[in-house]
XYZ file of C-alpha atoms in Angstrom:
603
model
C 0.232 -0.148 -0.143
C 5.325 5.812 -2.155
C 5.771 8.607 -4.353
C 7.773 6.453 -6.467
C 5.099 5.520 -8.355
C 6.619 2.048 -9.628
C 6.697 0.839 -5.840
C 3.190 2.818 -4.856
C 0.497 0.888 -3.605
C -2.788 2.287 -4.818
C -3.658 4.743 -2.050
C -6.500 5.558 -0.488
C -6.168 8.972 0.672
C -7.297 12.094 -1.061
C -4.886 15.439 -0.396
C -6.763 18.208 -2.237
C -3.635 20.607 -2.941
C -5.459 24.136 -4.187
C -8.531 24.163 -6.562
C -9.553 21.692 -8.808
C -11.839 22.231 -11.459
C -13.813 20.038 -13.382
C -12.359 20.229 -16.585
C -8.423 19.205 -17.008
C -6.451 21.987 -16.261
C -3.357 20.505 -18.558
C -2.296 22.817 -21.285
C -4.062 21.325 -24.867
C -4.338 22.596 -28.215
C -7.900 23.614 -27.124
C -9.478 20.921 -28.659
C -12.364 18.858 -26.811
C -10.540 15.810 -25.297
C -13.652 13.628 -25.701
C -13.719 14.380 -29.459
C -13.390 11.342 -31.652
C -10.423 12.926 -33.649
C -8.636 15.795 -33.978
C -9.325 16.836 -37.344
C -6.477 14.140 -38.609
C -8.135 10.775 -37.573
C -6.587 10.508 -34.413
C -8.156 9.885 -30.963
C -7.230 12.092 -28.166
C -6.287 10.020 -25.081
C -4.971 11.961 -21.943
C -2.778 9.948 -19.629
C -2.575 11.010 -16.000
C 0.312 10.101 -13.848
C 3.001 11.649 -11.465
C 6.319 12.794 -12.531
C 8.134 9.888 -10.501
C 6.422 7.636 -12.878
C 7.577 9.611 -16.217
C 9.478 7.001 -17.639
C 6.643 4.671 -17.737
C 4.434 7.397 -18.925
C 6.479 8.323 -21.686
C 6.673 4.394 -22.957
C 2.908 4.584 -22.915
C 2.882 7.791 -25.274
C 4.932 6.582 -27.409
C 2.971 3.305 -28.036
C -0.165 5.077 -28.436
C 1.545 7.594 -30.666
C 2.514 4.686 -32.682
C -0.796 3.091 -33.133
C -2.525 6.097 -34.210
C -3.570 8.293 -30.858
C -3.076 11.666 -30.025
C -1.922 11.519 -26.690
C -1.936 14.287 -23.996
C 0.114 13.360 -20.557
C -1.267 15.322 -17.316
C 1.871 14.834 -15.152
C 1.302 16.104 -11.640
C 4.138 16.556 -9.484
C 3.258 14.572 -6.295
C 0.421 12.321 -5.038
C -1.874 14.733 -3.697
C -2.028 16.799 -6.994
C -2.275 13.456 -8.607
C -4.972 12.500 -6.573
C -6.807 15.594 -7.094
C -6.823 15.334 -10.643
C -8.202 11.795 -10.898
C -10.965 12.314 -8.347
C -11.938 15.348 -10.778
C -11.662 12.747 -13.457
C -9.224 14.779 -15.449
C -8.023 11.586 -17.355
C -8.946 8.753 -19.431
C -5.950 6.610 -18.443
C -4.274 6.729 -14.900
C -0.893 5.119 -14.351
C -1.592 2.989 -11.066
C -0.309 0.525 -9.144
C -1.071 -2.152 -6.465
C 0.761 -4.357 -4.268
C -0.952 -7.267 -2.607
C 0.507 -7.397 0.691
C -1.876 -9.974 2.278
C -0.248 -12.392 0.190
C -3.647 -13.720 -1.362
C -5.484 -12.904 -4.582
C -8.949 -12.078 -3.171
C -6.991 -8.646 -1.872
C -5.734 -8.001 -5.357
C -9.033 -7.882 -6.502
C -11.847 -6.966 -4.253
C -11.064 -3.546 -3.462
C -9.944 -2.377 -6.745
C -12.556 -4.277 -9.089
C -15.845 -4.844 -7.236
C -18.611 -2.781 -7.439
C -18.664 -1.338 -3.885
C -15.015 -1.721 -3.501
C -12.758 1.249 -1.489
C -10.951 2.249 -4.528
C -13.232 0.815 -7.645
C -14.154 2.503 -10.478
C -15.784 -0.593 -12.281
C -19.394 -1.469 -12.101
C -19.835 -4.916 -13.663
C -22.196 -7.635 -12.081
C -20.102 -10.491 -13.693
C -16.777 -9.146 -12.105
C -18.353 -9.112 -8.543
C -19.773 -12.632 -9.071
C -16.276 -13.897 -9.994
C -14.760 -12.415 -7.141
C -17.082 -13.544 -4.867
C -16.863 -17.168 -6.082
C -13.345 -17.276 -6.262
C -13.111 -15.977 -2.136
C -14.928 -18.926 -1.331
C -12.650 -21.698 -2.947
C -9.407 -23.219 -1.985
C -6.249 -22.522 -3.664
C -6.854 -25.670 -5.700
C -9.987 -24.584 -7.059
C -9.691 -20.614 -7.501
C -7.622 -20.604 -10.686
C -10.146 -21.290 -13.254
C -12.016 -18.831 -11.825
C -9.476 -16.292 -11.061
C -8.506 -16.690 -15.332
C -12.081 -15.984 -16.141
C -12.026 -12.972 -14.401
C -9.385 -11.669 -15.709
C -10.630 -12.254 -18.830
C -13.540 -10.148 -18.020
C -11.475 -7.181 -16.638
C -8.687 -7.268 -19.293
C -9.942 -9.079 -22.392
C -13.510 -8.750 -22.472
C -14.161 -5.226 -20.936
C -10.458 -3.752 -20.766
C -11.053 -1.856 -17.565
C -7.248 -1.890 -16.953
C -4.140 -2.290 -19.495
C -1.583 -4.237 -17.545
C 2.170 -3.210 -17.992
C 4.417 -5.362 -15.637
C 4.890 -6.772 -12.442
C 7.944 -5.395 -10.481
C 10.423 -7.206 -8.316
C 10.821 -6.108 -4.468
C 14.433 -5.214 -3.932
C 16.040 -3.568 -0.898
C 19.737 -2.020 -0.211
C 21.359 -2.882 3.173
C 24.367 -1.348 4.769
C 26.386 -4.471 5.457
C 29.217 -2.679 7.387
C 26.349 -1.458 9.821
C 23.550 -4.236 9.519
C 23.750 -7.752 9.906
C 22.025 -8.755 6.621
C 21.072 -11.895 7.885
C 18.887 -10.443 10.302
C 17.049 -8.254 7.717
C 14.127 -9.627 6.023
C 12.743 -8.849 2.541
C 9.152 -10.764 2.445
C 7.406 -10.952 -0.913
C 3.990 -9.378 0.609
C 4.024 -7.876 4.323
C 5.806 -4.762 5.203
C 9.248 -5.371 6.641
C 10.008 -6.100 10.563
C 12.149 -4.302 12.365
C 12.175 -6.184 15.653
C 14.833 -9.045 13.981
C 17.046 -6.581 12.615
C 20.219 -6.293 14.517
C 23.475 -4.650 14.103
C 26.679 -6.216 13.521
C 28.205 -4.650 16.666
C 25.410 -5.696 19.332
C 26.981 -2.926 21.751
C 25.075 -0.270 19.466
C 21.604 -1.840 20.302
C 20.735 0.679 23.264
C 22.161 3.847 22.026
C 22.297 3.784 18.262
C 19.148 3.708 16.195
C 18.570 2.135 12.936
C 17.690 4.580 10.426
C 15.610 3.680 7.406
C 13.332 5.633 4.989
C 10.011 5.887 3.235
C 8.738 8.219 0.366
C 5.748 9.781 2.058
C 6.069 11.864 5.298
C 2.525 13.054 5.539
C 0.898 10.243 7.802
C -2.753 9.125 6.903
C -3.605 7.541 10.305
C -1.806 5.829 13.031
C -5.251 4.207 13.636
C -4.647 0.924 11.745
C -8.187 0.889 10.112
C -7.810 4.225 8.840
C -5.557 4.090 6.198
C -3.724 1.439 3.577
C -1.171 3.008 1.946
C 2.549 3.817 1.600
C 2.426 6.467 4.286
C 1.624 4.022 7.468
C 1.738 0.221 6.064
C 5.135 -0.441 7.399
C 5.141 2.116 10.358
C 1.504 0.392 11.535
C 2.916 -2.997 11.244
C 5.354 -2.464 13.346
C 3.577 -0.828 16.006
C 0.375 -2.904 16.336
C 0.410 -7.146 16.436
C -1.888 -9.049 14.814
C -3.545 -12.473 15.439
C -1.296 -14.160 12.839
C 1.420 -13.182 10.184
C 2.938 -13.988 6.932
C 5.989 -15.267 6.162
C 8.380 -14.184 3.787
C 6.943 -16.662 1.136
C 3.266 -15.665 2.082
C 2.557 -18.461 4.266
C 0.213 -17.922 7.187
C 1.760 -18.623 10.668
C 1.470 -17.541 14.170
C 5.286 -16.626 14.505
C 5.540 -12.858 15.764
C 1.768 -12.813 16.340
C -0.664 -12.722 19.402
C -1.391 -16.212 18.955
C 0.444 -19.338 19.838
C -1.345 -21.245 17.297
C -4.670 -20.955 15.355
C -6.993 -23.821 13.661
C -9.392 -23.996 11.163
C -12.861 -25.839 11.802
C -14.904 -28.108 9.368
C -17.145 -26.028 7.449
C -14.057 -23.169 6.839
C -16.068 -20.788 8.440
C -14.925 -20.997 11.960
C -11.197 -19.846 12.991
C -9.747 -20.079 16.526
C -6.909 -18.461 18.043
C -5.113 -19.414 21.081
C -3.482 -16.035 22.718
C -0.385 -15.604 24.266
C -0.394 -13.535 27.897
C 3.252 -11.822 27.360
C 2.321 -8.796 25.682
C 1.310 -5.410 26.687
C 0.413 -2.074 25.387
C 2.725 0.446 25.484
C 2.384 4.284 25.690
C 4.518 7.424 25.604
C 5.919 9.936 28.338
C 8.579 12.316 28.003
C 9.713 10.798 24.521
C 10.343 7.332 26.089
C 7.933 4.080 25.634
C 6.197 2.992 28.814
C 5.187 -0.229 29.561
C 1.440 0.703 30.645
C 0.992 -2.962 32.655
C -2.233 -3.439 30.298
C -2.136 -6.763 28.814
C -2.991 -7.123 24.816
C -6.128 -9.804 25.065
C -8.948 -11.087 23.908
C -11.160 -8.155 24.804
C -8.802 -6.351 22.668
C -9.103 -8.356 19.535
C -12.879 -8.664 19.699
C -12.875 -4.682 19.890
C -10.444 -4.428 17.325
C -11.981 -6.602 14.910
C -15.492 -5.511 15.384
C -14.475 -1.955 14.251
C -12.285 -3.421 11.295
C -15.466 -4.660 9.624
C -17.834 -1.660 10.443
C -17.359 0.917 7.996
C -19.400 3.268 10.454
C -17.086 2.658 13.235
C -14.983 5.665 12.603
C -14.860 8.471 10.086
C -13.115 7.796 6.919
C -12.812 4.087 7.123
C -10.494 2.933 4.773
C -10.259 -0.803 5.296
C -13.590 -2.039 6.076
C -13.760 -4.038 2.819
C -10.860 -6.287 3.716
C -12.901 -7.695 6.670
C -16.493 -7.866 5.713
C -16.248 -11.008 5.564
C -15.974 -11.190 9.451
C -19.781 -12.244 10.774
C -18.525 -12.154 14.613
C -15.577 -12.070 16.543
C -16.085 -14.029 20.226
C -14.365 -15.169 23.277
C -14.516 -18.676 23.905
C -15.467 -19.457 27.368
C -16.440 -23.511 27.130
C -13.525 -25.694 26.779
C -15.580 -28.688 25.702
C -16.209 -26.841 22.401
C -12.686 -26.814 21.634
C -12.543 -30.651 22.434
C -15.547 -31.574 20.102
C -15.008 -29.385 17.255
C -13.078 -30.997 14.309
C -10.230 -29.186 12.461
C -11.049 -28.587 8.441
C -10.221 -31.735 6.493
C -8.930 -33.780 9.316
C -10.356 -36.118 12.403
C -8.044 -34.146 15.064
C -9.863 -31.601 17.229
C -9.478 -27.870 17.445
C -8.109 -28.294 21.009
C -5.204 -30.516 19.731
C -4.092 -27.829 16.972
C -4.219 -25.162 19.387
C -2.218 -27.127 22.022
C 0.779 -27.962 19.547
C 4.517 -27.203 20.507
C 2.633 -25.861 24.043
C 4.808 -26.286 27.022
C 1.798 -26.158 29.572
C -1.561 -27.742 28.014
C -4.922 -26.343 28.017
C -6.768 -26.696 31.368
C -8.969 -23.790 31.315
C -10.093 -21.014 28.739
C -10.718 -17.417 30.739
C -13.106 -14.648 29.285
C -10.906 -11.854 30.819
C -7.347 -11.068 29.883
C -6.446 -10.621 33.645
C -7.469 -14.346 34.596
C -5.129 -15.494 31.728
C -1.977 -17.282 32.913
C -0.091 -19.110 30.189
C 2.023 -20.619 32.820
C -0.767 -22.335 34.928
C -2.957 -23.615 31.598
C -5.266 -20.785 31.721
C -5.480 -19.304 28.220
C -7.849 -16.869 26.098
C -9.110 -18.213 22.929
C -10.512 -16.197 20.106
C -12.804 -17.574 17.787
C -13.809 -15.604 14.445
C -16.648 -16.745 12.398
C -16.827 -15.627 8.652
C -20.519 -15.046 6.572
C -19.744 -18.060 4.458
C -16.689 -19.995 4.197
C -13.644 -17.789 3.458
C -10.127 -19.366 3.558
C -8.651 -16.039 2.604
C -9.722 -14.547 5.766
C -6.468 -15.240 7.718
C -4.281 -13.461 5.112
C -6.731 -10.096 5.747
C -5.903 -10.902 9.501
C -2.424 -10.850 8.957
C -3.016 -7.315 7.443
C -1.910 -4.158 9.399
C -5.319 -3.060 9.257
C -6.037 -6.110 11.499
C -3.649 -4.507 14.356
C -4.712 -4.744 17.564
C -5.778 -1.866 19.437
C -6.516 -0.922 22.906
C -10.182 -1.167 23.869
C -9.817 1.087 26.703
C -7.588 3.857 25.330
C -9.284 4.220 21.784
C -12.877 4.777 23.557
C -11.293 7.399 25.882
C -9.955 9.216 22.613
C -12.805 8.291 20.238
C -15.786 10.462 22.287
C -16.919 12.182 19.189
C -20.103 11.069 17.205
C -19.194 9.582 13.943
C -22.282 11.053 11.862
C -21.302 14.267 12.815
C -17.203 14.535 13.201
C -15.770 17.793 12.487
C -12.158 17.491 10.926
C -11.225 20.498 12.156
C -12.494 20.212 15.429
C -12.216 16.600 16.502
C -8.986 14.650 17.066
C -9.424 11.100 16.620
C -7.247 8.010 17.751
C -4.349 7.876 16.066
C -4.497 11.563 14.177
C -0.753 12.589 13.292
C -1.240 15.945 14.599
C -1.203 14.381 17.872
C 2.166 12.966 17.316
C 3.765 16.199 15.309
C 6.404 18.284 17.094
C 4.979 21.316 18.259
C 1.705 22.679 19.786
C -0.554 20.157 18.710
C 1.646 17.336 19.880
C -0.629 15.157 22.738
C 0.483 11.507 21.941
C -2.299 9.094 22.715
C -0.866 6.165 20.956
C -1.222 2.793 22.844
C 1.175 0.187 20.765
C 0.292 -3.433 20.787
C 3.374 -4.340 18.457
C 6.927 -4.188 19.005
C 7.607 -0.592 18.560
C 5.664 2.862 19.251
C 6.024 5.995 17.445
C 7.375 8.904 19.950
C 7.313 11.957 17.522
C 7.683 13.193 13.940
C 8.388 16.187 12.072
C 8.318 17.037 8.456
C 11.648 15.300 7.968
C 11.599 12.042 9.983
C 9.634 9.695 12.696
C 11.134 8.346 15.408
C 10.154 5.203 17.112
C 11.067 3.125 20.401
C 10.917 -0.517 21.189
C 7.838 -1.368 23.351
C 9.051 -2.381 26.509
C 6.485 -4.782 27.239
C 6.615 -6.679 24.005
C 7.590 -10.320 24.361
C 10.725 -9.574 27.046
C 13.313 -11.940 26.763
C 11.906 -14.456 23.751
C 13.393 -14.126 20.372
C 10.790 -11.592 19.293
C 12.121 -9.052 21.858
C 12.989 -6.177 19.488
C 17.019 -6.271 19.199
C 17.540 -2.401 18.392
C 15.808 0.123 20.950
C 15.218 2.984 18.463
C 14.067 3.069 14.683
C 14.362 6.682 12.909
C 12.519 6.703 9.477
C 13.540 9.410 7.062
C 11.239 10.982 4.786
C 12.655 10.904 1.296
C 10.691 11.303 -1.296
C 13.107 10.813 -4.090
C 14.573 7.444 -5.191
C 17.586 8.865 -6.144
C 18.241 10.855 -2.963
C 17.352 7.904 -0.985
C 19.722 5.842 -2.812
C 22.373 8.624 -2.247
C 21.661 8.838 1.537
C 22.350 4.874 1.626
C 25.594 5.089 -0.291
C 26.865 7.791 2.177
C 25.746 5.915 4.895
C 23.202 8.495 6.112
C 20.553 5.526 6.236
C 21.190 1.975 6.698
C 18.543 0.708 4.730
C 16.692 1.736 1.656
C 13.464 -0.442 0.626
C 12.618 0.209 -2.888
C 15.871 0.761 -4.864
C 14.965 1.299 -8.617
C 15.165 -1.303 -11.095
C 17.814 0.895 -13.104
C 20.004 1.375 -10.074
C 20.847 -2.109 -8.829
C 24.066 -1.855 -10.089
C 24.949 0.855 -8.287
C 24.231 -0.876 -5.085
C 25.667 -4.293 -6.233
C 29.030 -2.223 -7.112
C 29.281 -0.622 -3.933
C 31.516 -2.326 -1.158
C 29.660 -1.504 1.895
C 26.345 -2.458 0.410
C 24.114 -5.582 0.021
C 21.161 -5.779 -2.822
C 18.393 -8.122 -1.575
C 16.120 -9.027 -4.182
C 12.923 -11.193 -4.479
C 9.874 -11.512 -6.238
C 6.745 -9.068 -5.270
C 2.858 -8.800 -5.773
C 3.198 -5.316 -7.177
C 1.884 -4.628 -10.574
C 1.721 -1.477 -12.349
C -1.043 -0.906 -14.811
C -3.160 1.565 -16.800
C -6.720 2.247 -15.123
C -9.345 3.718 -17.022
C -11.729 6.197 -16.556
C -15.000 4.660 -16.390
C -17.366 7.962 -16.026
C -17.613 10.681 -18.034
C -15.086 9.970 -21.015
C -15.307 8.547 -24.369
C -13.115 5.796 -22.986
C -15.816 5.255 -20.650
C -18.512 4.215 -22.992
C -16.841 2.403 -25.629
C -15.156 -1.270 -25.006
C -13.812 -0.704 -28.443
C -11.916 2.342 -27.638
C -10.614 0.794 -24.620
C -9.794 -2.212 -26.397
C -7.606 -0.374 -29.078
C -5.524 1.216 -26.147
C -4.990 -2.117 -24.468
C -3.459 -3.603 -27.712
C -0.951 -0.813 -28.230
C 0.528 -1.967 -24.811
C 3.795 -3.806 -25.657
C 5.254 -5.158 -22.044
C 8.434 -6.307 -23.989
C 9.469 -2.496 -24.032
C 8.905 -1.889 -20.290
C 10.995 -4.951 -19.706
C 13.738 -4.019 -22.158
C 13.663 -0.386 -20.779
C 14.112 -1.986 -17.069
C 16.886 -4.185 -18.173
C 15.088 -7.476 -17.433
C 14.120 -6.523 -13.885
C 10.540 -6.537 -14.769
C 8.127 -9.536 -15.251
C 4.983 -9.456 -17.800
C 1.722 -9.072 -15.941
C -1.880 -9.675 -16.932
C -3.734 -8.283 -14.071
C -2.747 -7.546 -10.496
C -3.307 -11.133 -9.582
C -0.720 -12.154 -12.003
C 1.913 -12.513 -9.452
C -0.650 -15.016 -7.045
C -2.151 -16.785 -9.418
C -0.631 -18.387 -12.782
C -3.923 -17.779 -14.906
C -2.136 -18.301 -18.290
C -3.464 -15.112 -19.385
C -0.878 -13.451 -21.278
C -1.371 -9.319 -23.197
C 0.201 -9.567 -26.778
C 0.477 -6.012 -28.518
C -1.320 -6.361 -32.068
C -1.445 -3.167 -34.194
C -3.997 -5.000 -36.373
C -6.347 -5.409 -33.405
C -6.060 -1.612 -32.622
C -7.105 -0.733 -35.963
C -9.928 -2.807 -36.059
C -11.065 -1.527 -32.930
C -10.281 2.039 -33.798
C -12.401 1.469 -37.032
C -15.487 -0.217 -34.774
C -15.188 2.814 -32.354
C -15.780 5.351 -34.749
C -18.597 3.464 -36.512
C -20.209 3.706 -32.910
């Protein structure tokens, strides 16, 4: 979920910069952008993007011009102005990118293409039907369904035009950090707690210095944002019921649960909770162990608000959790003893007890009564509206981070329906952690780190003193500084000069600079990031004409993108491509372009 468009998740925020008119503000030759031709038979196409994606925009422009279009580039300097132009409808095509940070294909399509998706411009009953059908299927079953979905999205209706699938790369200062402790996961944001210095004596006083492009934070409330400004930060501030491995497997490692189990029928999911994590707060720029345990009550509260679009104003992640029917605390041990696991004769109790030093003797409803050393545990059951195995991936997402029921209720005393953004200060508002008169840090972190304060240049975090103390998941480094560096070249320069220790998002065209530096190591892996062109589906000629959209679609030659990026990209057909091998592939075809343009002119 960065200003460098190649690594941007498709952000859900809207930052208005100045007055945005309803017609394009980009200079043109004065002709109507909706006209079918410019007098020479060329169809006008306006392509919206950011300066950070100028290379891609230029390639798209050249390919469209080659196929007979009259192309106008609407290049905005930053994401705020890009979003404003997009919201105003000043585009035919918008250069977009999406990273499936949950590791499951439902996330790759639901918010983007379902009619009621949080960031969808598509309204198509067949698309909706196929998304819902695939979500109920297992990985062995859903390949055929996602293939049909892709064909509807791309082949049949041309709602998007895919460009490429990116790799994931980061540069590590190996003279400072132990590279073996720095993870590079396919989907999830980087986990800070595992990272360590080569010199362990630096842990307490020297901060780990990393970076991100965006310094304007959407919200430190995990359900109120899903973008590059907060995904990594909230991932490290709030523990979840489960996590993803670097290869996108759902596990309990580093989470609030010892174990989890799916019951027969694939609608009930059980989680056995740990009792060794407390919430942290901030006082005098230091992290304080509040003594308040992170428990089942907080899980129920957090997931109830996550699934309820009206629980907070400007809820931006509810669509990820709308499949949750209920979350409850299990108080009857017999339920665990008699309920079978999905596809097995073993019980839920057997699955939850696997590897425990002390077996369950009692399940308790209050976190203050939990004492794992005596066999007293809390168990949470999540029930979905229908069989939905992919719910586990959503529970690993930062938006499912566990917040303090007590603290959030203390802060969020406003009325949601009449919320006033200028007067009401909700939990997680960045104003409360920003240096200056508005500073009033109210955060309660359940994860390994907590944000102390930020300014325009950086955000400072300290380790949670109540998080898994003495375990392998106790954070190694006490302090983390996140520098806000919006330009990839500047970030790379800071890495090479030793100003930062870790740069996640090294551009494909700059890999060689990292590989040649004696003090740096380039880490590289596959990713779920896909860059594509999104068609405007309202108020433009491309909105009404499938023929016009298909003419644009078959103008796109993905080989030219792969060549430009020196082979450091892969072909894609949709946002599902990195996750499911459907066999679909886009091939540029100028004869089809002519055919569809001819049909468009005859409409």
